[in-house]
mmCIF file of C-alpha atoms and ligand atoms in Angstrom:
data_model
loop_
_atom_site.group_PDB
_atom_site.id
_atom_site.type_symbol
_atom_site.label_atom_id
_atom_site.label_comp_id
_atom_site.label_asym_id
_atom_site.label_seq_id
_atom_site.Cartn_x
_atom_site.Cartn_y
_atom_site.Cartn_z
ATOM 1 C CA UNK I 1351 0.000 0.000 0.000
ATOM 2 C CA UNK I 1352 1.099 3.542 -0.745
ATOM 3 C CA UNK I 1353 0.597 6.259 1.869
ATOM 4 C CA UNK I 1354 1.479 9.856 1.102
ATOM 5 C CA UNK I 1355 1.347 12.386 3.935
ATOM 6 C CA UNK I 1356 0.938 16.089 3.132
ATOM 7 C CA UNK I 1357 2.415 18.149 5.949
ATOM 8 C CA UNK I 1358 4.351 21.322 6.734
ATOM 9 C CA UNK I 1359 6.532 19.249 9.126
ATOM 10 C CA UNK I 1360 7.797 16.236 7.122
ATOM 11 C CA UNK I 1361 10.757 15.775 9.512
ATOM 12 C CA UNK I 1362 8.372 14.669 12.257
ATOM 13 C CA UNK I 1363 7.796 11.313 10.542
ATOM 14 C CA UNK I 1364 11.306 9.980 9.909
ATOM 15 C CA UNK I 1365 11.868 8.083 13.170
ATOM 16 C CA UNK I 1366 8.335 6.775 13.416
ATOM 17 C CA UNK I 1367 8.264 4.953 10.089
ATOM 18 C CA UNK I 1368 11.858 3.674 10.077
ATOM 19 C CA UNK I 1369 11.672 1.541 13.219
ATOM 20 C CA UNK I 1370 10.044 -1.606 14.529
ATOM 21 C CA UNK I 1371 7.188 -3.217 12.607
ATOM 22 C CA UNK I 1372 6.493 -0.273 10.298
ATOM 23 C CA UNK I 1373 10.198 0.086 9.477
ATOM 24 C CA UNK I 1374 10.357 -3.591 8.518
ATOM 25 C CA UNK I 1375 7.189 -3.295 6.398
ATOM 26 C CA UNK I 1376 8.733 -0.357 4.532
ATOM 27 C CA UNK I 1377 11.998 -2.316 4.041
ATOM 28 C CA UNK I 1378 10.057 -5.331 2.734
ATOM 29 C CA UNK I 1379 8.161 -3.168 0.259
ATOM 30 C CA UNK I 1380 4.774 -3.979 1.808
ATOM 31 C CA UNK I 1381 4.329 -0.335 2.650
ATOM 32 C CA UNK I 1382 5.510 2.743 0.780
ATOM 33 C CA UNK I 1383 5.332 5.889 2.881
ATOM 34 C CA UNK I 1384 6.142 9.296 1.405
ATOM 35 C CA UNK I 1385 5.961 12.621 3.202
ATOM 36 C CA UNK I 1386 5.238 15.567 0.945
ATOM 37 C CA UNK I 1387 6.230 18.998 2.203
ATOM 38 C CA UNK I 1388 3.419 21.435 1.415
ATOM 39 C CA UNK I 1389 5.631 24.558 1.661
ATOM 40 C CA UNK I 1390 7.447 24.273 -1.713
ATOM 41 C CA UNK I 1391 4.027 24.379 -3.413
ATOM 42 C CA UNK I 1392 3.306 27.842 -2.011
ATOM 43 C CA UNK I 1393 3.213 30.546 -4.666
ATOM 44 C CA UNK I 1394 3.554 33.375 -2.138
ATOM 45 C CA UNK I 1395 6.731 35.434 -2.005
ATOM 46 C CA UNK I 1396 8.027 33.882 1.230
ATOM 47 C CA UNK I 1397 6.562 30.407 0.682
ATOM 48 C CA UNK I 1398 3.953 31.020 3.363
ATOM 49 C CA UNK I 1399 1.466 28.247 4.055
ATOM 50 C CA UNK I 1400 -0.803 30.125 6.504
ATOM 51 C CA UNK I 1401 -2.586 33.472 6.654
ATOM 52 C CA UNK I 1402 -4.925 35.491 8.901
ATOM 53 C CA UNK I 1403 -8.540 34.332 9.161
ATOM 54 C CA UNK I 1404 -11.204 36.358 7.335
ATOM 55 C CA UNK I 1405 -13.588 37.725 9.954
ATOM 56 C CA UNK I 1406 -10.796 38.125 12.459
ATOM 57 C CA UNK I 1407 -9.954 36.083 15.515
ATOM 58 C CA UNK I 1408 -6.877 34.519 17.021
ATOM 59 C CA UNK I 1409 -4.428 32.313 15.190
ATOM 60 C CA UNK I 1410 -3.753 31.471 11.589
ATOM 61 C CA UNK I 1411 -5.395 29.343 8.931
ATOM 62 C CA UNK I 1412 -3.636 27.121 6.401
ATOM 63 C CA UNK I 1413 -4.007 28.597 2.917
ATOM 64 C CA UNK I 1414 -5.912 26.694 0.244
ATOM 65 C CA UNK I 1415 -3.474 27.266 -2.655
ATOM 66 C CA UNK I 1416 -0.412 25.305 -1.409
ATOM 67 C CA UNK I 1417 -2.654 22.431 -0.276
ATOM 68 C CA UNK I 1418 -4.624 22.289 -3.536
ATOM 69 C CA UNK I 1419 -1.432 22.262 -5.603
ATOM 70 C CA UNK I 1420 0.322 19.708 -3.381
ATOM 71 C CA UNK I 1421 -2.772 17.492 -3.445
ATOM 72 C CA UNK I 1422 -3.035 17.763 -7.253
ATOM 73 C CA UNK I 1423 0.613 16.741 -7.681
ATOM 74 C CA UNK I 1424 0.373 13.811 -5.268
ATOM 75 C CA UNK I 1425 -3.037 12.665 -6.570
ATOM 76 C CA UNK I 1426 -1.679 12.537 -10.122
ATOM 77 C CA UNK I 1427 0.937 10.008 -8.978
ATOM 78 C CA UNK I 1428 -1.608 7.966 -6.987
ATOM 79 C CA UNK I 1429 -4.769 7.535 -9.061
ATOM 80 C CA UNK I 1430 -7.650 6.100 -7.033
ATOM 81 C CA UNK I 1431 -6.093 6.937 -3.648
ATOM 82 C CA UNK I 1432 -8.485 7.845 -0.810
ATOM 83 C CA UNK I 1433 -7.849 11.451 0.256
ATOM 84 C CA UNK I 1434 -8.265 11.927 4.000
ATOM 85 C CA UNK I 1435 -8.066 15.002 6.225
ATOM 86 C CA UNK I 1436 -7.179 14.222 9.843
ATOM 87 C CA UNK I 1437 -9.419 16.487 11.851
ATOM 88 C CA UNK I 1438 -11.668 16.697 14.889
ATOM 89 C CA UNK I 1439 -14.913 16.750 12.888
ATOM 90 C CA UNK I 1440 -14.198 13.401 11.264
ATOM 91 C CA UNK I 1441 -15.551 9.924 11.715
ATOM 92 C CA UNK I 1442 -13.785 8.291 14.663
ATOM 93 C CA UNK I 1443 -10.928 5.930 13.773
ATOM 94 C CA UNK I 1444 -11.720 2.357 14.836
ATOM 95 C CA UNK I 1445 -10.455 -1.158 14.159
ATOM 96 C CA UNK I 1446 -13.142 -1.677 11.527
ATOM 97 C CA UNK I 1447 -12.382 1.618 9.763
ATOM 98 C CA UNK I 1448 -8.641 0.773 9.822
ATOM 99 C CA UNK I 1449 -9.344 -2.668 8.355
ATOM 100 C CA UNK I 1450 -11.373 -1.116 5.543
ATOM 101 C CA UNK I 1451 -8.681 1.510 4.809
ATOM 102 C CA UNK I 1452 -6.044 -1.258 4.621
ATOM 103 C CA UNK I 1453 -7.793 -2.622 1.504
ATOM 104 C CA UNK I 1454 -7.188 0.611 -0.455
ATOM 105 C CA UNK I 1455 -4.343 0.851 -2.960
ATOM 106 C CA UNK I 1456 -3.356 4.274 -1.669
ATOM 107 C CA UNK I 1457 -4.079 6.833 1.033
ATOM 108 C CA UNK I 1458 -3.280 10.534 0.934
ATOM 109 C CA UNK I 1459 -3.320 12.031 4.442
ATOM 110 C CA UNK I 1460 -3.575 15.789 4.884
ATOM 111 C CA UNK I 1461 -2.336 17.202 8.208
ATOM 112 C CA UNK I 1462 -3.743 20.490 9.448
ATOM 113 C CA UNK I 1463 -2.110 23.074 11.702
ATOM 114 C CA UNK I 1464 -2.879 26.272 13.596
ATOM 115 C CA UNK I 1465 -6.634 26.896 13.696
ATOM 116 C CA UNK I 1466 -7.205 24.542 10.782
ATOM 117 C CA UNK I 1467 -7.400 24.615 6.980
ATOM 118 C CA UNK I 1468 -9.236 26.984 4.615
ATOM 119 C CA UNK I 1469 -12.572 25.201 4.161
ATOM 120 C CA UNK I 1470 -12.337 25.433 0.361
ATOM 121 C CA UNK I 1471 -9.247 23.209 0.302
ATOM 122 C CA UNK I 1472 -11.157 20.569 2.249
ATOM 123 C CA UNK I 1473 -14.244 20.941 0.013
ATOM 124 C CA UNK I 1474 -12.208 20.615 -3.181
ATOM 125 C CA UNK I 1475 -9.616 17.980 -2.471
ATOM 126 C CA UNK I 1476 -10.598 15.733 0.441
ATOM 127 C CA UNK I 1477 -12.851 12.659 0.253
ATOM 128 C CA UNK I 1478 -13.421 12.294 3.988
ATOM 129 C CA UNK I 1479 -12.357 13.520 7.425
ATOM 130 C CA UNK I 1480 -11.183 11.091 10.111
ATOM 131 C CA UNK I 1481 -10.560 11.879 13.798
ATOM 132 C CA UNK I 1482 -8.449 9.857 16.231
ATOM 133 C CA UNK I 1483 -10.372 11.105 19.282
ATOM 134 C CA UNK I 1484 -11.843 13.948 21.285
ATOM 135 C CA UNK I 1485 -8.978 16.112 22.479
ATOM 136 C CA UNK I 1486 -7.132 19.122 21.137
ATOM 137 C CA UNK I 1487 -3.941 18.567 19.158
ATOM 138 C CA UNK I 1488 -1.438 21.118 17.884
ATOM 139 C CA UNK I 1489 -1.476 19.501 14.458
ATOM 140 C CA UNK I 1490 -2.692 16.538 12.458
ATOM 141 C CA UNK I 1491 0.745 14.871 12.134
ATOM 142 C CA UNK I 1492 0.517 12.631 15.181
ATOM 143 C CA UNK I 1493 -3.000 11.645 14.116
ATOM 144 C CA UNK I 1494 -1.606 10.679 10.678
ATOM 145 C CA UNK I 1495 1.019 8.525 12.432
ATOM 146 C CA UNK I 1496 -1.661 6.830 14.526
ATOM 147 C CA UNK I 1497 -3.798 6.124 11.460
ATOM 148 C CA UNK I 1498 -0.808 4.815 9.449
ATOM 149 C CA UNK I 1499 0.276 2.515 12.298
ATOM 150 C CA UNK I 1500 -3.196 1.187 12.895
ATOM 151 C CA UNK I 1501 -3.982 0.601 9.176
ATOM 152 C CA UNK I 1502 -0.595 -1.024 8.452
ATOM 153 C CA UNK I 1503 -1.237 -3.909 10.862
ATOM 154 C CA UNK I 1504 -3.982 -5.152 8.544
ATOM 155 C CA UNK I 1505 -1.804 -5.286 5.433
ATOM 156 C CA UNK I 1506 -1.003 -8.969 4.813
ATOM 157 C CA UNK I 1507 2.592 -9.740 5.854
ATOM 158 C CA UNK I 1508 3.179 -6.637 7.981
ATOM 159 C CA UNK I 1509 2.842 -8.499 11.288
ATOM 160 C CA UNK I 1510 4.756 -11.523 9.971
ATOM 161 C CA UNK I 1511 3.187 -14.907 9.300
ATOM 162 C CA UNK I 1512 2.746 -15.933 12.956
ATOM 163 C CA UNK I 1513 0.781 -12.976 14.282
ATOM 164 C CA UNK I 1514 -2.735 -12.227 13.187
ATOM 165 C CA UNK I 1515 -4.160 -8.713 13.422
ATOM 166 C CA UNK I 1516 -7.402 -10.324 14.621
ATOM 167 C CA UNK I 1517 -5.817 -12.048 17.614
ATOM 168 C CA UNK I 1518 -5.043 -8.868 19.494
ATOM 169 C CA UNK I 1519 -6.943 -6.646 21.894
ATOM 170 C CA UNK I 1520 -10.242 -5.295 20.629
ATOM 171 C CA UNK I 1521 -10.510 -7.469 17.528
ATOM 172 C CA UNK I 1522 -13.019 -9.699 19.301
ATOM 173 C CA UNK I 1523 -14.047 -6.699 21.381
ATOM 174 C CA UNK I 1524 -12.187 -7.747 24.538
ATOM 175 C CA UNK I 1525 -9.024 -6.538 26.254
ATOM 176 C CA UNK I 1526 -5.984 -8.785 26.303
ATOM 177 C CA UNK I 1527 -5.150 -11.233 29.066
ATOM 178 C CA UNK I 1528 -2.019 -10.457 31.149
ATOM 179 C CA UNK I 1529 1.313 -11.571 29.649
ATOM 180 C CA UNK I 1530 4.464 -12.849 31.373
ATOM 181 C CA UNK I 1531 7.995 -13.669 30.279
ATOM 182 C CA UNK I 1532 11.160 -14.808 32.065
ATOM 183 C CA UNK I 1533 12.111 -14.885 34.877
ATOM 184 C CA UNK I 1534 9.495 -17.049 36.616
ATOM 185 C CA UNK I 1535 9.795 -15.011 39.819
ATOM 186 C CA UNK I 1536 10.631 -11.338 40.215
ATOM 187 C CA UNK I 1537 10.367 -9.390 43.504
ATOM 188 C CA UNK I 1538 8.377 -12.252 45.026
ATOM 189 C CA UNK I 1539 5.828 -12.206 42.205
ATOM 190 C CA UNK I 1540 5.431 -15.525 40.387
ATOM 191 C CA UNK I 1541 4.059 -16.260 36.949
ATOM 192 C CA UNK I 1542 0.588 -17.848 37.274
ATOM 193 C CA UNK I 1543 1.113 -21.618 37.644
ATOM 194 C CA UNK I 1544 -1.269 -22.512 34.817
ATOM 195 C CA UNK I 1545 1.020 -20.879 32.224
ATOM 196 C CA UNK I 1546 3.830 -23.280 33.212
ATOM 197 C CA UNK I 1547 1.568 -26.347 33.184
ATOM 198 C CA UNK I 1548 1.904 -27.150 29.492
ATOM 199 C CA UNK I 1549 -1.844 -27.869 29.419
ATOM 200 C CA UNK I 1550 -2.861 -25.868 26.364
ATOM 201 C CA UNK I 1551 -6.611 -26.240 26.828
ATOM 202 C CA UNK I 1552 -6.306 -25.032 30.416
ATOM 203 C CA UNK I 1553 -4.087 -22.107 29.360
ATOM 204 C CA UNK I 1554 -6.583 -21.108 26.671
ATOM 205 C CA UNK I 1555 -9.482 -21.173 29.153
ATOM 206 C CA UNK I 1556 -7.481 -19.180 31.729
ATOM 207 C CA UNK I 1557 -6.556 -16.525 29.137
ATOM 208 C CA UNK I 1558 -10.149 -16.181 27.977
ATOM 209 C CA UNK I 1559 -11.306 -15.776 31.591
ATOM 210 C CA UNK I 1560 -8.595 -13.161 32.241
ATOM 211 C CA UNK I 1561 -9.616 -11.255 29.083
ATOM 212 C CA UNK I 1562 -13.189 -11.218 30.335
ATOM 213 C CA UNK I 1563 -12.062 -10.156 33.827
ATOM 214 C CA UNK I 1564 -9.883 -7.291 32.519
ATOM 215 C CA UNK I 1565 -12.635 -6.080 30.196
ATOM 216 C CA UNK I 1566 -15.297 -6.213 32.922
ATOM 217 C CA UNK I 1567 -13.017 -4.300 35.269
ATOM 218 C CA UNK I 1568 -11.405 -1.669 33.025
ATOM 219 C CA UNK I 1569 -13.735 -1.340 30.009
ATOM 220 C CA UNK I 1570 -17.177 -2.621 30.968
ATOM 221 C CA UNK I 1571 -18.548 -0.600 28.027
ATOM 222 C CA UNK I 1572 -16.789 -3.026 25.650
ATOM 223 C CA UNK I 1573 -18.565 -6.070 27.084
ATOM 224 C CA UNK I 1574 -21.882 -4.838 25.715
ATOM 225 C CA UNK I 1575 -20.656 -5.008 22.112
ATOM 226 C CA UNK I 1576 -18.363 -8.058 22.465
ATOM 227 C CA UNK I 1577 -19.067 -11.445 20.894
ATOM 228 C CA UNK I 1578 -19.637 -13.631 23.964
ATOM 229 C CA UNK I 1579 -20.332 -17.353 24.068
ATOM 230 C CA UNK I 1580 -22.615 -18.982 26.645
ATOM 231 C CA UNK I 1581 -19.462 -20.222 28.372
ATOM 232 C CA UNK I 1582 -18.065 -16.623 28.473
ATOM 233 C CA UNK I 1583 -21.292 -15.458 30.120
ATOM 234 C CA UNK I 1584 -21.094 -18.251 32.668
ATOM 235 C CA UNK I 1585 -17.464 -17.351 33.481
ATOM 236 C CA UNK I 1586 -18.407 -13.685 33.907
ATOM 237 C CA UNK I 1587 -21.362 -14.532 36.128
ATOM 238 C CA UNK I 1588 -19.073 -16.625 38.324
ATOM 239 C CA UNK I 1589 -16.641 -13.662 38.649
ATOM 240 C CA UNK I 1590 -19.405 -11.254 39.626
ATOM 241 C CA UNK I 1591 -20.673 -13.609 42.325
ATOM 242 C CA UNK I 1592 -17.118 -14.041 43.701
ATOM 243 C CA UNK I 1593 -16.369 -10.310 43.808
ATOM 244 C CA UNK I 1594 -19.607 -9.576 45.704
ATOM 245 C CA UNK I 1595 -18.918 -12.209 48.372
ATOM 246 C CA UNK I 1596 -17.354 -10.475 51.349
HETATM 247 C C1 4G1 T 1047 -11.915 21.627 18.136
HETATM 248 C C2 4G1 T 1047 -8.376 15.982 17.437
HETATM 249 C C3 4G1 T 1047 -10.599 21.689 17.717
HETATM 250 C C4 4G1 T 1047 -7.749 17.057 16.842
HETATM 251 C C5 4G1 T 1047 -12.359 20.521 18.869
HETATM 252 C C6 4G1 T 1047 -8.403 14.763 16.853
HETATM 253 C C7 4G1 T 1047 -10.186 19.577 18.752
HETATM 254 C C8 4G1 T 1047 -6.743 15.177 13.781
HETATM 255 C C9 4G1 T 1047 -7.198 15.688 14.970
HETATM 256 C C10 4G1 T 1047 -9.744 20.673 18.032
HETATM 257 C C11 4G1 T 1047 -7.155 16.939 15.591
HETATM 258 C C12 4G1 T 1047 -11.492 19.517 19.176
HETATM 259 C C13 4G1 T 1047 -7.814 14.622 15.597
HETATM 260 C C14 4G1 T 1047 -8.332 20.700 17.602
HETATM 261 C C15 4G1 T 1047 -6.551 18.130 14.919
HETATM 262 C C16 4G1 T 1047 -6.149 21.726 12.956
HETATM 263 C C17 4G1 T 1047 -4.766 21.508 13.476
HETATM 264 C C18 4G1 T 1047 -7.053 20.934 13.785
HETATM 265 C C19 4G1 T 1047 -4.856 20.686 14.698
HETATM 266 C C20 4G1 T 1047 -6.301 20.595 15.065
HETATM 267 C C21 4G1 T 1047 -11.950 18.311 19.953
HETATM 268 C C22 4G1 T 1047 -6.579 21.613 16.148
HETATM 269 N N1 4G1 T 1047 -7.740 13.537 14.805
HETATM 270 N N2 4G1 T 1047 -6.661 19.316 15.565
HETATM 271 N N3 4G1 T 1047 -7.961 21.574 16.638
HETATM 272 O O1 4G1 T 1047 -7.539 19.924 18.072
HETATM 273 O O2 4G1 T 1047 -6.011 18.027 13.840
HETATM 274 O O3 4G1 T 1047 -7.087 13.878 13.732
#
């Protein structure tokens, strides 16, 4: 998949996409990430990319012209790419949205700054707006990194052959069970005995119960939407009755 990020701060992305799983995906050619600096497209004397807002008010607004020209240049090299503005008015990023974006041939991500972008640039050259959550950011760059990371996991091969993007937290709507590695004991805390038992059916049942326990405790809202079996419900009911016994 090709991802092209339009930004006035292309340097922000170098470390993020050259390390760990994304770095390997780029090396393997599964992912092609390009950052396009918007500034060189500015036709103003000093290559400005922002200007004062009509109607007054604090702060600056990103000008339409450099964005429209940068988008036209990038779009021409990526026909059929989905053009996305990362912004607070957008549809909330979720696992299912990320999975659907991962099936595209290309994504063009526009990052805003200051008080936002001249509305006409968004009207003319963006297909949709996506938000990573309800908080105030100083720019869309970190949101573009979050979206790229989250979408990349669903591209076949990115996680390697062993790992499945569906086996992790949230994909079945539950939180993950606790994990342990060596040593067996640290500061008097031992790894749960069942994980050393070699009994794979027992380990699987324990992990499922711990996923249910963690979800009930930390994200009870997720339990409502989760796919639960009759056995899951029985396990949960048992936990509730234990925790209310004093
Ligand atoms: C009003 C949040 C403004 C913010 C209301 C999630 C936030 C991009 C996102 C803002 C941004 C709220 C996002 C706000 C984002 C232009 C430059 C917009 C940064 C900008 C709740 C500033 N997901 N925010 N405005 O943060 O880009 O993607």
